[in-house]
């Protein structure tokens, strides 16, 4: 799949991705249950009309006489007018119904978001070292503004959930104390704030489906412990946590990962504001180190403890991997492909990520030359991406620049190219430039 970029280079908002954990960017402002209503009403009206038209079309030789002007199965004037009238009434009321419910639902959600005041975190994000952001023109910002954060989901219209009526249920295998939470109950708990980089498994090498934000949320492991859940390594019966959203999406995460001490959370805040509707308001899940389709359920409303043997969530049914830790990757942000820099010192720079393992080294190779160490920006933590830069003494002519990263376990990003399906693209990003 081609990565879609804005006309002016740096990734703008990426709308609509189709595959994997794929998706589609909705255009309508839509809904909770109210947002299905317009289409349900529309479908009903359509069905009624189709039924009438079909009835007319197959109408067999009309009984002789009585006011039938045209031939077999055709429309007579009165039949047509009646059908048209019914169509008009059905269409109009479908629209009104849709506006009534859709509008009410949407307004309640918008109001509930606007009135939501995020509490201070009990555990604030560790201070981000000043050096995480390099001063290189063209490099991706360390923190992705909400308006620029990539969006990947299957929602035709973005669910608009009213925070006041929202509930989260936790239940299933090994849950000795099933519970249902309101948003206020979650907000009253000690919250953590963390910088976490989220990545989509459908991101091609060098692609844009990655973003880093400061999230505020409830530690998920604590909720699970309260519910009586025990991780599989200590004898727990459930090894898969299935998160379900208000729009019926299902995502499965390993219980072990969620409970191993990493900052898995139910996020409520994103970069200092309530989650945007696009990114899961009022609550979404996040598990550092796992691709979004196995961890980052937006508009979450249900958490079920089960096993990988017993249940395959949405994308797994469609041939994506059951377990999908994020692969060590790196991307050259500048220079852009086919740029024409002038000979001399050219700064090559970008980001590298291996969430929950961290990045310890980034190297650059020009054409078939030796691998050279790039300078690493400060590391905010193992769960975020890390910027890097390399001062290249560029000589005239065409050159291919390639990057590779090494993660905290000592693994260097493989050269082996794979497709995104089933568990994420591997391979190295390179950029061709002509030095003038
Ligand atoms: N409800 C729901 N949650 C979802 C998805 C979805 O389609 N529906 N897509 C997942 C995928 S594939 C990714 S990569 C992340 C993307 O989160 P974002 O849109 O906030 O960047 O959300 C995940 N959560
Ligand atoms: Mo994804």
Short mmCIF file of N, CA and C and ligand atoms in Angstrom, two decimals, residues 21 152 200-201, ligand 2:
data_model
loop_
_atom_site.label_atom_id
_atom_site.label_comp_id
_atom_site.label_asym_id
_atom_site.label_seq_id
_atom_site.Cartn_x
_atom_site.Cartn_y
_atom_site.Cartn_z
N UNK A 21 -5.00 -4.05 10.18
CA UNK A 21 -5.71 -3.49 11.15
C UNK A 21 -5.88 -2.28 10.52
N UNK A 152 -6.07 4.94 12.37
CA UNK A 152 -6.39 3.69 11.68
C UNK A 152 -7.51 2.98 12.42
N UNK A 200 1.19 1.18 13.89
CA UNK A 200 0.28 0.26 13.22
C UNK A 200 1.06 -0.83 12.50
N UNK A 201 0.58 -2.04 12.60
CA UNK A 201 1.21 -3.18 11.94
C UNK A 201 1.18 -3.01 10.41
MO1 LIG B 2 -2.99 -0.92 13.16
#
